[in-house]
Amino acid sequence: MKTIAIIHNDYETKFGVPRQSGLVTAAVSRIVFEPEYRNPDALRGLEDFSHLWLIWEFSEAKRDGWSPTVRPPRLGGNTRMGVFATRSPFRPNPLGLSCVKIERIELHTDEGPVIFVSGADLMNGTPIYDIKPYLPYTDCHPEASGGFAEAVRRKRLRVDCPPELLLQIPEPHRAAVLEILSQDPRPSYQHDPNRVYGMAYAGMDVRFSVDGERLIVREIRKS
């Protein structure tokens, strides 16, 4: 297995990265190919597709061993489920699978061909092993059931960001920060309304608390 590309974005740490692909559409990532694969011919025809599958490595979650069961955060971290019934990063092989939307493709840059995508759930610097086009006629299954993940799907939070703090977020990142916060970055088992959390994104440390269905931005620092 060879790394063919690296993803570049503003997700500086695991905290704040969307739990699944496609949930945060305002954040754009760049897929930059490794020198060996910087051949525009390898992307010929890709412009006709709207979405991609990315096969990538959980590079921050590699372990020597594996466990047949894991504790999905979606279930509060207290219930064990079979590893193959989850999308946990702690797997026999640390592989991730994500569907992202192609925003644009630039074939001739100083970094070779670059694919700009939205909806990624990968940290900055994540290695990518393969890219495949998404085919709606076979990949889309509206009748599919979502198991326990569907049963405990979270609602979006109402984000309350004071105007003076909102202005501290650079305009190109503003929509993405608000969208990420609305997804509730906290672990599912943490519900303390007095606790202040910090999320690193695009050179900022966004401090917030959550009270019920309302997320309140408390402070924005430079990270």
C-alpha positions as semicolon CSV with decimal commas, in nm:
position;residue;x (nm);y (nm);z (nm)
1;M;0,000;0,000;0,000
2;K;0,141;0,336;-0,102
3;T;0,026;0,682;-0,001
4;I;-0,089;0,848;-0,322
5;A;-0,194;1,184;-0,176
6;I;-0,220;1,392;0,140
7;I;-0,525;1,595;0,242
8;H;-0,473;1,952;0,355
9;N;-0,737;2,143;0,551
10;D;-0,797;2,340;0,872
11;Y;-0,879;2,047;1,102
12;E;-0,575;2,075;1,329
13;T;-0,677;1,811;1,586
14;K;-0,922;1,521;1,607
15;F;-1,154;1,729;1,827
16;G;-1,388;1,910;1,592
17;V;-1,345;1,683;1,291
18;P;-1,695;1,584;1,170
19;R;-1,800;1,236;1,280
20;Q;-1,888;1,138;0,924
21;S;-1,820;1,273;0,579
22;G;-2,071;1,510;0,422
23;L;-2,185;1,668;0,750
24;V;-1,986;1,991;0,718
25;T;-2,004;2,123;0,364
26;A;-1,859;2,472;0,419
27;A;-1,507;2,346;0,491
28;V;-1,295;2,287;0,180
29;S;-0,996;2,052;0,171
30;R;-0,717;2,015;-0,083
31;I;-0,604;1,673;-0,203
32;V;-0,239;1,703;-0,307
33;F;-0,078;1,405;-0,477
34;E;0,261;1,264;-0,387
35;P;0,529;1,338;-0,653
36;E;0,507;0,990;-0,805
37;Y;0,137;1,038;-0,883
38;R;0,134;1,400;-1,005
39;N;0,025;1,307;-1,355
40;P;-0,278;1,498;-1,488
41;D;-0,365;1,197;-1,705
42;A;-0,455;1,003;-1,387
43;L;-0,747;1,243;-1,335
44;R;-0,875;1,235;-1,693
45;G;-1,256;1,213;-1,686
46;L;-1,287;1,292;-1,316
47;E;-1,435;1,633;-1,395
48;D;-1,756;1,459;-1,503
49;F;-1,824;1,327;-1,150
50;S;-1,965;1,524;-0,858
51;H;-1,841;1,310;-0,567
52;L;-1,549;1,087;-0,471
53;W;-1,477;0,799;-0,239
54;L;-1,155;0,843;-0,043
55;I;-0,977;0,543;0,108
56;W;-0,739;0,666;0,374
57;E;-0,543;0,580;0,686
58;F;-0,640;0,654;1,047
59;S;-0,282;0,772;1,088
60;E;-0,341;0,907;1,440
61;A;-0,505;0,585;1,565
62;K;-0,263;0,307;1,469
63;R;-0,217;0,030;1,726
64;D;-0,023;-0,295;1,739
65;G;-0,323;-0,509;1,837
66;W;-0,697;-0,498;1,791
67;S;-1,015;-0,569;1,986
68;P;-1,327;-0,744;1,851
69;T;-1,544;-0,489;2,032
70;V;-1,523;-0,112;2,071
71;R;-1,717;0,159;2,259
72;P;-1,878;0,387;1,997
73;P;-1,890;0,750;2,114
74;R;-2,240;0,771;1,964
75;L;-2,358;0,533;2,236
76;G;-2,197;0,739;2,511
77;G;-1,879;0,534;2,528
78;N;-2,039;0,285;2,766
79;T;-2,177;0,016;2,532
80;R;-1,959;-0,231;2,345
81;M;-2,037;-0,317;1,984
82;G;-1,856;-0,533;1,731
83;V;-1,578;-0,343;1,561
84;F;-1,719;-0,435;1,219
85;A;-2,056;-0,288;1,318
86;T;-1,893;0,052;1,376
87;R;-1,677;0,309;1,202
88;S;-1,434;0,324;1,492
89;P;-1,077;0,419;1,395
90;F;-0,945;0,133;1,611
91;R;-0,959;-0,152;1,360
92;P;-0,742;-0,447;1,251
93;N;-0,640;-0,232;0,954
94;P;-0,669;0,145;1,022
95;L;-0,857;0,229;0,702
96;G;-1,119;0,501;0,661
97;L;-1,376;0,549;0,386
98;S;-1,528;0,888;0,308
99;C;-1,755;1,032;0,042
100;V;-1,670;1,392;-0,048
101;K;-1,796;1,643;-0,304
102;I;-1,565;1,771;-0,577
103;E;-1,564;2,151;-0,572
104;R;-1,308;2,195;-0,846
105;I;-0,997;2,038;-0,999
106;E;-0,683;2,231;-1,086
107;L;-0,457;2,021;-1,305
108;H;-0,155;2,250;-1,336
109;T;-0,031;2,396;-1,008
110;D;0,308;2,410;-0,839
111;E;0,195;2,099;-0,648
112;G;0,075;1,915;-0,957
113;P;-0,295;1,826;-0,995
114;V;-0,500;1,931;-0,691
115;I;-0,858;1,826;-0,611
116;F;-1,061;2,063;-0,395
117;V;-1,335;1,883;-0,202
118;S;-1,597;1,964;0,061
119;G;-1,751;1,742;0,327
120;A;-1,427;1,572;0,434
121;D;-1,394;1,415;0,780
122;L;-1,015;1,377;0,771
123;M;-0,755;1,560;0,979
124;N;-0,500;1,780;0,809
125;G;-0,212;1,568;0,684
126;T;-0,405;1,240;0,658
127;P;-0,257;0,997;0,403
128;I;-0,488;0,885;0,120
129;Y;-0,442;0,542;-0,038
130;D;-0,695;0,558;-0,320
131;I;-0,958;0,774;-0,489
132;K;-1,260;0,634;-0,669
133;P;-1,560;0,807;-0,829
134;Y;-1,895;0,789;-0,651
135;L;-2,159;0,623;-0,872
136;P;-2,515;0,721;-0,772
137;Y;-2,682;0,433;-0,957
138;T;-2,502;0,173;-0,747
139;D;-2,362;0,354;-0,440
140;C;-2,685;0,524;-0,331
141;H;-2,932;0,311;-0,131
142;P;-3,219;0,528;0,004
143;E;-3,387;0,222;0,157
144;A;-3,083;0,129;0,369
145;S;-3,113;0,107;0,749
146;G;-2,864;0,280;0,978
147;G;-2,871;0,047;1,279
148;F;-2,789;0,191;1,620
149;A;-2,618;0,494;1,461
150;E;-2,947;0,609;1,311
151;A;-3,138;0,552;1,635
152;V;-2,917;0,790;1,833
153;R;-2,845;1,050;1,567
154;R;-2,787;1,389;1,724
155;K;-2,984;1,701;1,643
156;R;-2,797;2,010;1,533
157;L;-2,729;2,262;1,807
158;R;-2,830;2,627;1,790
159;V;-2,504;2,823;1,783
160;D;-2,500;3,152;1,974
161;C;-2,191;3,349;1,874
162;P;-2,182;3,714;1,992
163;P;-2,123;3,957;1,703
164;E;-1,791;4,078;1,844
165;L;-1,661;3,719;1,850
166;L;-1,802;3,636;1,509
167;L;-1,598;3,922;1,365
168;Q;-1,282;3,760;1,504
169;I;-1,335;3,463;1,272
170;P;-1,193;3,540;0,925
171;E;-1,478;3,558;0,678
172;P;-1,357;3,263;0,464
173;H;-1,374;3,035;0,771
174;R;-1,687;3,175;0,937
175;A;-1,946;2,943;0,782
176;A;-1,731;2,635;0,841
177;V;-1,673;2,715;1,211
178;L;-2,044;2,769;1,273
179;E;-2,135;2,450;1,087
180;I;-1,880;2,242;1,280
181;L;-2,005;2,379;1,613
182;S;-2,367;2,305;1,521
183;Q;-2,270;1,937;1,485
184;D;-2,170;1,933;1,857
185;P;-1,799;1,838;1,866
186;R;-1,819;1,717;2,229
187;P;-1,792;1,347;2,317
188;S;-2,142;1,203;2,350
189;Y;-2,092;1,124;2,719
190;Q;-2,013;1,483;2,822
191;H;-2,312;1,699;2,915
192;D;-2,178;1,943;3,175
193;P;-2,325;2,288;3,089
194;N;-2,053;2,459;3,294
195;R;-1,762;2,299;3,113
196;V;-1,579;2,510;2,854
197;Y;-1,440;2,321;2,554
198;G;-1,173;2,428;2,309
199;M;-1,167;2,346;1,938
200;A;-0,865;2,420;1,719
201;Y;-0,949;2,521;1,364
202;A;-0,769;2,734;1,105
203;G;-0,527;2,883;1,356
204;M;-0,800;2,962;1,608
205;D;-0,887;2,817;1,947
206;V;-1,265;2,842;1,970
207;R;-1,387;2,817;2,330
208;F;-1,751;2,719;2,386
209;S;-2,000;2,562;2,625
210;V;-2,325;2,377;2,562
211;D;-2,649;2,411;2,755
212;G;-2,919;2,179;2,624
213;E;-2,968;2,245;2,252
214;R;-2,775;2,574;2,264
215;L;-2,401;2,612;2,204
216;I;-2,251;2,939;2,329
217;V;-1,921;3,065;2,190
218;R;-1,729;3,210;2,487
219;E;-1,395;3,317;2,345
220;I;-1,179;3,298;2,035
221;R;-0,802;3,287;2,073
222;K;-0,517;3,242;1,830
223;S;-0,390;2,885;1,856
